[in-house]
mmCIF file of C-alpha atoms and ligand atoms in Angstrom:
data_model
loop_
_atom_site.group_PDB
_atom_site.id
_atom_site.type_symbol
_atom_site.label_atom_id
_atom_site.label_comp_id
_atom_site.label_asym_id
_atom_site.label_seq_id
_atom_site.Cartn_x
_atom_site.Cartn_y
_atom_site.Cartn_z
ATOM 1 C CA UNK C 1 -10.190 22.751 15.278
ATOM 2 C CA UNK C 2 -13.461 21.539 14.411
ATOM 3 C CA UNK C 3 -14.508 18.096 15.819
ATOM 4 C CA UNK C 4 -13.655 15.472 13.255
ATOM 5 C CA UNK C 5 -17.081 14.647 11.684
ATOM 6 C CA UNK C 6 -16.814 12.080 8.120
ATOM 7 C CA UNK C 7 -19.760 13.362 6.623
ATOM 8 C CA UNK C 8 -17.885 16.499 6.448
ATOM 9 C CA UNK C 9 -14.821 14.785 4.575
ATOM 10 C CA UNK C 10 -17.023 13.181 2.157
ATOM 11 C CA UNK C 11 -17.908 14.178 -1.800
ATOM 12 C CA UNK C 12 -22.055 14.824 -1.269
ATOM 13 C CA UNK C 13 -22.390 13.094 -4.260
ATOM 14 C CA UNK C 14 -20.880 9.399 -2.459
ATOM 15 C CA UNK C 15 -23.065 10.605 0.274
ATOM 16 C CA UNK C 16 -26.193 10.352 -1.077
ATOM 17 C CA UNK C 17 -25.975 7.429 -2.887
ATOM 18 C CA UNK C 18 -27.265 4.034 -3.518
ATOM 19 C CA UNK C 19 -24.779 1.181 -4.662
ATOM 20 C CA UNK C 20 -25.590 -1.771 -7.119
ATOM 21 C CA UNK C 21 -27.562 -4.478 -6.000
ATOM 22 C CA UNK C 22 -25.631 -6.905 -7.571
ATOM 23 C CA UNK C 23 -27.458 -10.781 -7.565
ATOM 24 C CA UNK C 24 -25.089 -11.983 -5.034
ATOM 25 C CA UNK C 25 -26.306 -8.735 -2.426
ATOM 26 C CA UNK C 26 -29.825 -10.060 -2.972
ATOM 27 C CA UNK C 27 -29.362 -13.605 -2.027
ATOM 28 C CA UNK C 28 -26.603 -15.198 0.274
ATOM 29 C CA UNK C 29 -26.276 -18.645 0.096
ATOM 30 C CA UNK C 30 -27.353 -19.927 3.335
ATOM 31 C CA UNK C 31 -26.080 -23.246 2.458
ATOM 32 C CA UNK C 32 -28.621 -25.254 1.906
ATOM 33 C CA UNK C 33 -28.838 -26.636 -1.266
ATOM 34 C CA UNK C 34 -30.798 -23.797 -3.920
ATOM 35 C CA UNK C 35 -31.030 -23.702 -7.442
ATOM 36 C CA UNK C 36 -29.297 -19.869 -8.387
ATOM 37 C CA UNK C 37 -30.919 -19.130 -12.028
ATOM 38 C CA UNK C 38 -31.004 -15.145 -10.587
ATOM 39 C CA UNK C 39 -27.401 -14.075 -12.532
ATOM 40 C CA UNK C 40 -27.303 -14.999 -15.906
ATOM 41 C CA UNK C 41 -24.414 -17.069 -14.925
ATOM 42 C CA UNK C 42 -23.852 -20.001 -17.152
ATOM 43 C CA UNK C 43 -25.003 -22.375 -15.189
ATOM 44 C CA UNK C 44 -21.426 -25.215 -16.316
ATOM 45 C CA UNK C 45 -19.187 -25.244 -14.442
ATOM 46 C CA UNK C 46 -15.650 -24.402 -14.999
ATOM 47 C CA UNK C 47 -14.791 -23.717 -11.757
ATOM 48 C CA UNK C 48 -15.229 -20.115 -11.910
ATOM 49 C CA UNK C 49 -18.517 -19.515 -14.042
ATOM 50 C CA UNK C 50 -20.602 -18.097 -10.869
ATOM 51 C CA UNK C 51 -20.495 -14.792 -9.983
ATOM 52 C CA UNK C 52 -17.759 -13.926 -6.723
ATOM 53 C CA UNK C 53 -18.834 -12.810 -3.606
ATOM 54 C CA UNK C 54 -18.897 -9.197 -3.838
ATOM 55 C CA UNK C 55 -17.783 -8.587 0.208
ATOM 56 C CA UNK C 56 -15.112 -11.458 0.418
ATOM 57 C CA UNK C 57 -16.202 -12.388 3.284
ATOM 58 C CA UNK C 58 -14.512 -16.004 3.989
ATOM 59 C CA UNK C 59 -11.066 -13.972 2.958
ATOM 60 C CA UNK C 60 -12.118 -11.152 5.136
ATOM 61 C CA UNK C 61 -12.904 -13.283 8.278
ATOM 62 C CA UNK C 62 -9.747 -14.933 8.152
ATOM 63 C CA UNK C 63 -7.884 -11.309 7.952
ATOM 64 C CA UNK C 64 -9.719 -10.412 10.656
ATOM 65 C CA UNK C 65 -8.744 -13.188 13.074
ATOM 66 C CA UNK C 66 -4.901 -12.474 12.277
ATOM 67 C CA UNK C 67 -5.032 -9.129 11.969
ATOM 68 C CA UNK C 68 -7.732 -8.939 15.755
ATOM 69 C CA UNK C 69 -9.584 -6.383 14.004
ATOM 70 C CA UNK C 70 -13.227 -6.636 12.805
ATOM 71 C CA UNK C 71 -14.068 -8.006 9.585
ATOM 72 C CA UNK C 72 -16.681 -4.316 9.235
ATOM 73 C CA UNK C 73 -13.126 -2.557 9.255
ATOM 74 C CA UNK C 74 -11.400 -4.503 6.108
ATOM 75 C CA UNK C 75 -12.335 -3.250 2.929
ATOM 76 C CA UNK C 76 -10.328 -5.433 0.089
ATOM 77 C CA UNK C 77 -9.471 -4.275 -3.495
ATOM 78 C CA UNK C 78 -7.926 -4.668 -7.254
ATOM 79 C CA UNK C 79 -4.222 -4.151 -5.342
ATOM 80 C CA UNK C 80 -4.146 -1.413 -2.954
ATOM 81 C CA UNK C 81 -4.070 0.940 -6.405
ATOM 82 C CA UNK C 82 -7.646 0.204 -6.882
ATOM 83 C CA UNK C 83 -8.322 1.180 -2.631
ATOM 84 C CA UNK C 84 -6.274 4.559 -2.995
ATOM 85 C CA UNK C 85 -8.081 5.659 -5.615
ATOM 86 C CA UNK C 86 -11.671 4.697 -4.095
ATOM 87 C CA UNK C 87 -10.293 6.267 -1.324
ATOM 88 C CA UNK C 88 -9.715 9.878 -3.558
ATOM 89 C CA UNK C 89 -13.350 8.989 -5.942
ATOM 90 C CA UNK C 90 -15.414 8.931 -1.938
ATOM 91 C CA UNK C 91 -13.306 12.145 -0.637
ATOM 92 C CA UNK C 92 -11.985 14.504 -3.515
ATOM 93 C CA UNK C 93 -14.117 16.931 -4.922
ATOM 94 C CA UNK C 94 -12.481 17.279 -8.299
ATOM 95 C CA UNK C 95 -11.147 20.247 -9.145
ATOM 96 C CA UNK C 96 -11.402 21.854 -5.724
ATOM 97 C CA UNK C 97 -9.833 19.865 -3.106
ATOM 98 C CA UNK C 98 -6.725 18.817 -2.539
ATOM 99 C CA UNK C 99 -4.071 16.037 -1.012
ATOM 100 C CA UNK C 100 -0.305 16.504 0.585
ATOM 101 C CA UNK C 101 2.013 13.639 -0.149
ATOM 102 C CA UNK C 102 5.520 13.917 0.587
ATOM 103 C CA UNK C 103 8.914 13.251 -1.606
ATOM 104 C CA UNK C 104 10.345 11.531 -2.522
ATOM 105 C CA UNK C 105 7.547 8.700 -1.782
ATOM 106 C CA UNK C 106 5.420 6.196 -3.873
ATOM 107 C CA UNK C 107 5.191 7.325 -7.342
ATOM 108 C CA UNK C 108 1.008 6.596 -7.676
ATOM 109 C CA UNK C 109 -0.347 9.182 -5.079
ATOM 110 C CA UNK C 110 0.645 11.488 -7.211
ATOM 111 C CA UNK C 111 -1.061 10.148 -10.594
ATOM 112 C CA UNK C 112 -4.388 9.228 -8.722
ATOM 113 C CA UNK C 113 -4.590 12.560 -7.586
ATOM 114 C CA UNK C 114 -3.364 14.241 -11.211
ATOM 115 C CA UNK C 115 -6.032 11.037 -12.817
ATOM 116 C CA UNK C 116 -8.993 12.247 -10.804
ATOM 117 C CA UNK C 117 -7.819 16.487 -10.794
ATOM 118 C CA UNK C 118 -7.367 16.613 -7.590
ATOM 119 C CA UNK C 119 -4.235 19.447 -6.235
ATOM 120 C CA UNK C 120 -1.311 17.686 -4.971
ATOM 121 C CA UNK C 121 0.625 19.335 -2.399
ATOM 122 C CA UNK C 122 3.876 18.368 -2.268
ATOM 123 C CA UNK C 123 5.734 18.455 1.128
ATOM 124 C CA UNK C 124 9.236 17.439 1.299
ATOM 125 C CA UNK C 125 10.949 14.537 3.890
ATOM 126 C CA UNK C 126 13.804 16.243 5.810
ATOM 127 C CA UNK C 127 16.843 14.636 5.148
ATOM 128 C CA UNK C 128 16.897 12.200 7.574
ATOM 129 C CA UNK C 129 13.663 11.720 5.479
ATOM 130 C CA UNK C 130 11.335 12.183 8.254
ATOM 131 C CA UNK C 131 7.948 14.057 7.534
ATOM 132 C CA UNK C 132 8.051 18.378 7.706
ATOM 133 C CA UNK C 133 5.380 18.463 10.403
ATOM 134 C CA UNK C 134 4.856 21.831 10.513
ATOM 135 C CA UNK C 135 5.221 22.327 7.533
ATOM 136 C CA UNK C 136 3.359 19.545 6.451
ATOM 137 C CA UNK C 137 0.288 21.110 8.786
ATOM 138 C CA UNK C 138 0.437 24.583 7.692
ATOM 139 C CA UNK C 139 0.385 23.116 4.187
ATOM 140 C CA UNK C 140 -3.602 22.492 5.397
ATOM 141 C CA UNK C 141 -6.439 24.498 4.360
ATOM 142 C CA UNK C 142 -10.413 23.648 4.604
ATOM 143 C CA UNK C 143 -10.111 22.184 1.159
ATOM 144 C CA UNK C 144 -7.071 19.570 2.367
ATOM 145 C CA UNK C 145 -8.856 15.937 2.787
ATOM 146 C CA UNK C 146 -6.347 13.898 2.826
ATOM 147 C CA UNK C 147 -2.209 13.600 3.875
ATOM 148 C CA UNK C 148 -0.413 10.258 2.891
ATOM 149 C CA UNK C 149 2.055 8.754 4.803
ATOM 150 C CA UNK C 150 4.143 5.528 3.315
ATOM 151 C CA UNK C 151 5.972 4.280 5.858
ATOM 152 C CA UNK C 152 7.894 1.993 5.821
ATOM 153 C CA UNK C 153 8.585 4.723 2.940
ATOM 154 C CA UNK C 154 9.213 3.103 -0.964
ATOM 155 C CA UNK C 155 11.461 4.544 -1.676
ATOM 156 C CA UNK C 156 14.048 5.504 0.741
ATOM 157 C CA UNK C 157 12.844 2.507 3.438
ATOM 158 C CA UNK C 158 12.765 3.999 6.751
ATOM 159 C CA UNK C 159 9.677 3.766 8.819
ATOM 160 C CA UNK C 160 8.676 7.260 9.937
ATOM 161 C CA UNK C 161 8.920 7.592 14.174
ATOM 162 C CA UNK C 162 5.978 7.440 15.706
ATOM 163 C CA UNK C 163 5.898 10.428 17.149
ATOM 164 C CA UNK C 164 5.488 12.593 13.905
ATOM 165 C CA UNK C 165 3.479 9.849 12.859
ATOM 166 C CA UNK C 166 0.755 10.756 15.536
ATOM 167 C CA UNK C 167 0.715 14.387 15.777
ATOM 168 C CA UNK C 168 -0.522 14.432 12.217
ATOM 169 C CA UNK C 169 -2.827 12.442 13.526
ATOM 170 C CA UNK C 170 -3.864 14.574 16.068
ATOM 171 C CA UNK C 171 -3.644 17.480 14.387
ATOM 172 C CA UNK C 172 -5.308 17.350 11.032
ATOM 173 C CA UNK C 173 -8.818 17.205 10.502
ATOM 174 C CA UNK C 174 -9.205 14.773 7.508
ATOM 175 C CA UNK C 175 -7.897 11.057 7.105
ATOM 176 C CA UNK C 176 -4.430 10.049 7.428
ATOM 177 C CA UNK C 177 -3.630 7.275 4.922
ATOM 178 C CA UNK C 178 -0.213 4.930 6.450
ATOM 179 C CA UNK C 179 0.424 3.015 3.459
ATOM 180 C CA UNK C 180 2.194 -0.003 5.028
ATOM 181 C CA UNK C 181 2.961 -2.053 2.345
ATOM 182 C CA UNK C 182 6.218 -2.932 3.706
ATOM 183 C CA UNK C 183 5.177 -3.715 7.187
ATOM 184 C CA UNK C 184 5.920 -7.590 7.963
ATOM 185 C CA UNK C 185 9.624 -6.869 6.814
ATOM 186 C CA UNK C 186 9.446 -3.660 9.654
ATOM 187 C CA UNK C 187 10.804 -4.194 13.315
ATOM 188 C CA UNK C 188 8.251 -1.092 13.585
ATOM 189 C CA UNK C 189 4.386 -2.325 14.853
ATOM 190 C CA UNK C 190 1.877 -2.012 12.529
ATOM 191 C CA UNK C 191 -0.728 1.436 13.127
ATOM 192 C CA UNK C 192 -3.433 -1.416 12.796
ATOM 193 C CA UNK C 193 -3.638 -1.405 16.595
ATOM 194 C CA UNK C 194 -4.571 1.916 16.269
ATOM 195 C CA UNK C 195 -7.939 2.052 14.424
ATOM 196 C CA UNK C 196 -9.345 2.656 17.415
ATOM 197 C CA UNK C 197 -7.707 5.744 18.491
ATOM 198 C CA UNK C 198 -7.985 7.174 16.019
ATOM 199 C CA UNK C 199 -11.395 7.897 13.377
ATOM 200 C CA UNK C 200 -8.943 9.019 10.347
ATOM 201 C CA UNK C 201 -6.816 6.620 10.055
ATOM 202 C CA UNK C 202 -7.219 5.200 7.256
ATOM 203 C CA UNK C 203 -3.902 1.759 6.745
ATOM 204 C CA UNK C 204 -3.297 0.085 3.166
ATOM 205 C CA UNK C 205 -1.814 -2.961 3.174
ATOM 206 C CA UNK C 206 -1.199 -5.716 0.298
ATOM 207 C CA UNK C 207 -0.296 -9.352 -1.298
ATOM 208 C CA UNK C 208 1.607 -7.441 -3.134
ATOM 209 C CA UNK C 209 4.843 -7.525 -1.242
ATOM 210 C CA UNK C 210 5.689 -9.908 1.545
ATOM 211 C CA UNK C 211 3.345 -12.078 0.457
ATOM 212 C CA UNK C 212 4.712 -12.336 -2.406
ATOM 213 C CA UNK C 213 1.312 -12.700 -4.816
ATOM 214 C CA UNK C 214 1.783 -9.334 -6.410
ATOM 215 C CA UNK C 215 0.097 -10.858 -9.653
ATOM 216 C CA UNK C 216 -3.479 -12.499 -7.997
ATOM 217 C CA UNK C 217 -3.804 -8.507 -6.636
ATOM 218 C CA UNK C 218 -5.224 -8.018 -3.225
ATOM 219 C CA UNK C 219 -4.497 -4.548 -1.850
ATOM 220 C CA UNK C 220 -5.575 -4.346 1.855
ATOM 221 C CA UNK C 221 -7.957 -1.304 3.196
ATOM 222 C CA UNK C 222 -8.620 -0.495 7.240
ATOM 223 C CA UNK C 223 -10.077 1.754 8.808
ATOM 224 C CA UNK C 224 -13.451 2.534 11.165
ATOM 225 C CA UNK C 225 -16.527 0.576 9.635
ATOM 226 C CA UNK C 226 -17.814 4.609 8.527
ATOM 227 C CA UNK C 227 -14.576 4.756 5.908
ATOM 228 C CA UNK C 228 -15.701 1.237 5.774
ATOM 229 C CA UNK C 229 -19.059 1.988 4.276
ATOM 230 C CA UNK C 230 -18.362 4.516 2.116
ATOM 231 C CA UNK C 231 -15.953 3.410 0.334
ATOM 232 C CA UNK C 232 -18.186 -0.053 -0.159
ATOM 233 C CA UNK C 233 -20.906 2.315 -1.356
ATOM 234 C CA UNK C 234 -18.395 2.816 -4.455
ATOM 235 C CA UNK C 235 -15.983 -0.008 -4.734
ATOM 236 C CA UNK C 236 -17.818 -2.319 -7.932
ATOM 237 C CA UNK C 237 -19.153 -5.098 -6.937
ATOM 238 C CA UNK C 238 -17.094 -7.975 -8.417
ATOM 239 C CA UNK C 239 -13.970 -5.666 -7.696
ATOM 240 C CA UNK C 240 -11.529 -9.298 -6.142
ATOM 241 C CA UNK C 241 -12.136 -11.931 -8.884
ATOM 242 C CA UNK C 242 -12.981 -15.138 -7.340
ATOM 243 C CA UNK C 243 -9.091 -16.337 -8.700
ATOM 244 C CA UNK C 244 -7.402 -13.710 -6.225
ATOM 245 C CA UNK C 245 -10.045 -14.867 -3.898
ATOM 246 C CA UNK C 246 -9.267 -17.699 -3.279
ATOM 247 C CA UNK C 247 -5.440 -17.842 -3.494
ATOM 248 C CA UNK C 248 -5.301 -15.484 -1.278
ATOM 249 C CA UNK C 249 -7.120 -17.387 1.161
ATOM 250 C CA UNK C 250 -4.693 -20.143 1.214
ATOM 251 C CA UNK C 251 -1.759 -18.163 1.203
ATOM 252 C CA UNK C 252 -2.784 -15.837 3.772
ATOM 253 C CA UNK C 253 -4.347 -19.669 5.684
ATOM 254 C CA UNK C 254 -0.702 -20.677 5.134
ATOM 255 C CA UNK C 255 1.165 -18.068 7.517
ATOM 256 C CA UNK C 256 4.369 -20.181 8.630
ATOM 257 C CA UNK C 257 5.526 -20.500 5.338
ATOM 258 C CA UNK C 258 4.881 -16.195 5.180
ATOM 259 C CA UNK C 259 6.922 -15.454 8.496
ATOM 260 C CA UNK C 260 9.771 -18.231 7.245
ATOM 261 C CA UNK C 261 9.902 -16.169 3.392
ATOM 262 C CA UNK C 262 9.962 -13.108 5.593
ATOM 263 C CA UNK C 263 12.590 -14.034 7.993
ATOM 264 C CA UNK C 264 14.563 -15.521 4.564
ATOM 265 C CA UNK C 265 14.519 -12.228 3.436
ATOM 266 C CA UNK C 266 15.088 -10.195 6.205
ATOM 267 C CA UNK C 267 18.195 -12.511 6.921
ATOM 268 C CA UNK C 268 19.096 -11.937 3.078
ATOM 269 C CA UNK C 269 19.077 -7.917 3.417
ATOM 270 C CA UNK C 270 21.884 -8.301 6.462
ATOM 271 C CA UNK C 271 24.041 -10.123 4.323
ATOM 272 C CA UNK C 272 23.147 -8.253 1.453
ATOM 273 C CA UNK C 273 24.099 -4.417 3.442
ATOM 274 C CA UNK C 274 27.136 -5.767 4.738
ATOM 275 C CA UNK C 275 28.440 -7.044 1.152
ATOM 276 C CA UNK C 276 27.654 -3.976 -0.297
ATOM 277 C CA UNK C 277 29.788 -1.811 2.164
ATOM 278 C CA UNK C 278 32.708 -3.085 0.321
ATOM 279 C CA UNK C 279 31.956 -1.348 -3.291
ATOM 280 C CA UNK C 280 33.855 1.598 -3.630
ATOM 281 C CA UNK C 281 31.318 3.611 -5.745
ATOM 282 C CA UNK C 282 28.729 2.699 -2.963
ATOM 283 C CA UNK C 283 28.725 5.888 -1.067
ATOM 284 C CA UNK C 284 25.733 5.370 1.220
ATOM 285 C CA UNK C 285 23.723 2.571 2.384
ATOM 286 C CA UNK C 286 20.374 3.582 3.516
ATOM 287 C CA UNK C 287 18.743 1.885 6.742
ATOM 288 C CA UNK C 288 16.198 -0.369 5.905
ATOM 289 C CA UNK C 289 13.161 -1.194 7.077
ATOM 290 C CA UNK C 290 10.964 -2.872 3.865
ATOM 291 C CA UNK C 291 12.572 -5.798 1.503
ATOM 292 C CA UNK C 292 14.838 -3.524 -0.422
ATOM 293 C CA UNK C 293 17.891 -1.050 -0.076
ATOM 294 C CA UNK C 294 18.576 2.485 -1.081
ATOM 295 C CA UNK C 295 22.395 3.455 -2.190
ATOM 296 C CA UNK C 296 23.729 6.910 -2.969
ATOM 297 C CA UNK C 297 26.521 5.630 -5.966
ATOM 298 C CA UNK C 298 28.825 8.018 -7.324
ATOM 299 C CA UNK C 299 26.958 8.335 -10.855
ATOM 300 C CA UNK C 300 23.050 6.137 -10.406
ATOM 301 C CA UNK C 301 23.352 6.467 -14.434
ATOM 302 C CA UNK C 302 26.549 5.070 -15.564
ATOM 303 C CA UNK C 303 26.108 2.116 -12.671
ATOM 304 C CA UNK C 304 22.763 1.145 -13.788
ATOM 305 C CA UNK C 305 23.532 0.725 -17.503
ATOM 306 C CA UNK C 306 26.341 -1.378 -16.079
ATOM 307 C CA UNK C 307 24.196 -3.257 -13.986
ATOM 308 C CA UNK C 308 21.987 -3.420 -16.772
ATOM 309 C CA UNK C 309 24.683 -4.610 -18.893
ATOM 310 C CA UNK C 310 25.447 -8.149 -16.834
ATOM 311 C CA UNK C 311 22.315 -8.246 -16.731
ATOM 312 C CA UNK C 312 20.582 -7.230 -13.081
ATOM 313 C CA UNK C 313 17.920 -4.714 -13.111
ATOM 314 C CA UNK C 314 17.287 -2.434 -10.379
ATOM 315 C CA UNK C 315 15.374 0.845 -10.275
ATOM 316 C CA UNK C 316 17.554 4.080 -10.578
ATOM 317 C CA UNK C 317 15.502 7.119 -8.423
ATOM 318 C CA UNK C 318 18.085 9.309 -9.866
ATOM 319 C CA UNK C 319 15.253 12.051 -10.927
ATOM 320 C CA UNK C 320 13.379 11.885 -7.585
ATOM 321 C CA UNK C 321 14.200 14.994 -5.054
ATOM 322 C CA UNK C 322 16.837 14.485 -1.857
ATOM 323 C CA UNK C 323 17.284 11.150 -4.390
ATOM 324 C CA UNK C 324 20.246 11.931 -6.180
ATOM 325 C CA UNK C 325 22.192 10.003 -8.139
ATOM 326 C CA UNK C 326 20.432 6.486 -5.572
ATOM 327 C CA UNK C 327 19.499 3.679 -6.938
ATOM 328 C CA UNK C 328 16.942 1.147 -4.700
ATOM 329 C CA UNK C 329 17.425 -3.029 -5.082
ATOM 330 C CA UNK C 330 14.508 -5.029 -4.104
ATOM 331 C CA UNK C 331 16.562 -8.033 -2.074
ATOM 332 C CA UNK C 332 15.952 -11.492 -3.518
ATOM 333 C CA UNK C 333 16.878 -14.387 -3.142
ATOM 334 C CA UNK C 334 20.564 -15.853 -1.622
ATOM 335 C CA UNK C 335 21.459 -16.959 -5.054
ATOM 336 C CA UNK C 336 20.445 -13.478 -6.854
ATOM 337 C CA UNK C 337 21.705 -11.484 -4.833
ATOM 338 C CA UNK C 338 25.335 -12.853 -4.876
ATOM 339 C CA UNK C 339 25.146 -12.392 -8.738
ATOM 340 C CA UNK C 340 24.331 -9.161 -7.611
ATOM 341 C CA UNK C 341 27.300 -8.362 -5.753
ATOM 342 C CA UNK C 342 29.927 -10.334 -8.173
ATOM 343 C CA UNK C 343 28.487 -7.396 -10.678
ATOM 344 C CA UNK C 344 28.933 -5.332 -8.262
ATOM 345 C CA UNK C 345 32.549 -5.872 -7.561
ATOM 346 C CA UNK C 346 33.432 -6.521 -11.113
ATOM 347 C CA UNK C 347 32.123 -2.807 -12.924
ATOM 348 C CA UNK C 348 34.825 -0.280 -12.699
HETATM 349 C C1 PLP S 401 3.724 -1.995 -3.621
HETATM 350 C C2 PLP S 401 3.501 -1.366 -3.290
HETATM 351 C C3 PLP S 401 2.337 -0.336 -3.149
HETATM 352 C C4 PLP S 401 1.523 -1.844 -4.081
HETATM 353 O O1 PLP S 401 0.753 -1.445 -4.306
HETATM 354 P P1 PLP S 401 -0.209 -3.452 -5.096
HETATM 355 O O2 PLP S 401 -1.814 -1.589 -5.700
HETATM 356 O O3 PLP S 401 -1.335 -3.697 -3.283
HETATM 357 O O4 PLP S 401 0.410 -4.491 -5.991
HETATM 358 C C5 PLP S 401 1.893 -0.190 -2.567
HETATM 359 N N1 PLP S 401 2.447 0.700 -1.885
HETATM 360 C C6 PLP S 401 3.590 0.904 -1.884
HETATM 361 C C7 PLP S 401 4.420 2.160 -0.837
HETATM 362 C C8 PLP S 401 4.349 -0.075 -2.327
HETATM 363 O O5 PLP S 401 5.375 -0.214 -2.017
#
């Protein structure tokens, strides 16, 4: 295989692109009292009358510190969904290029492929929900730009083996995106500390799950400086708003609270798993590295409806490949989980 070269991957129009230069890009505050008459803002104070920092410097600096990476390795977006869309738009030529995804997995990869008119080659996971590495590599052709690995995987809950992931990273010459939305619940290490070992590694994380901030929309991309530079060229200048930046920073600074919530949820996950064993119609409880549990039941559609009747909403995954008659339960508070167990024990 040829050497990895990011210039062979990026779309030609993106490579030649000059990004929009905003008022806040052209003059950055140096701390001295300046009169800002450059961005056509309303000068009267509303707390948000000024445009936000397009490079989110304060938030990135804090993330860089806690994740031990450089700020040049970080791009922030309006949820991971925007980050993933930017990756498609930077690297995949509509109507020509393709990506590889591994169902059953997060549905957005396929949706984004369709929106961007990119062929989505699906290689199912094996029966242990691990990637079939050989089959994946055999599906690669010269127009394959990205392989999406979701680990821990949604909806199955497992993390992929380190061996399988590193083999794909080593043998594929395009980008390997590891979606680590659930990494904070996992006993396994993030791939972040391998960022310098693989030029083609892209990691996405989010504040939507363990950090408890789904409502503010903050997604994070970690990758080489080269890749981040390309994504920066095409991102909308003010893609992360001021309120999101400040709420995210406060939350990221509150590591202790976040960690204590995570350990509560992990504890609840164990309690829930044990209680589920006693429910007759549950046939299998899949091990989870995330804040949800996938179950195989006798009849998913029926059990889903019964739980709705009892006021509990879960996710029916029965239509997903390899997931016939499965239901996905998010781990809630102790009280919510007790209600769930109570409901499960009382349906026939
Ligand atoms: C929930 C989830 C996300 C989160 O996306 P955001 O846009 O950041 O809220 C990303 N990937 C996976 C696999 C998820 O399950």
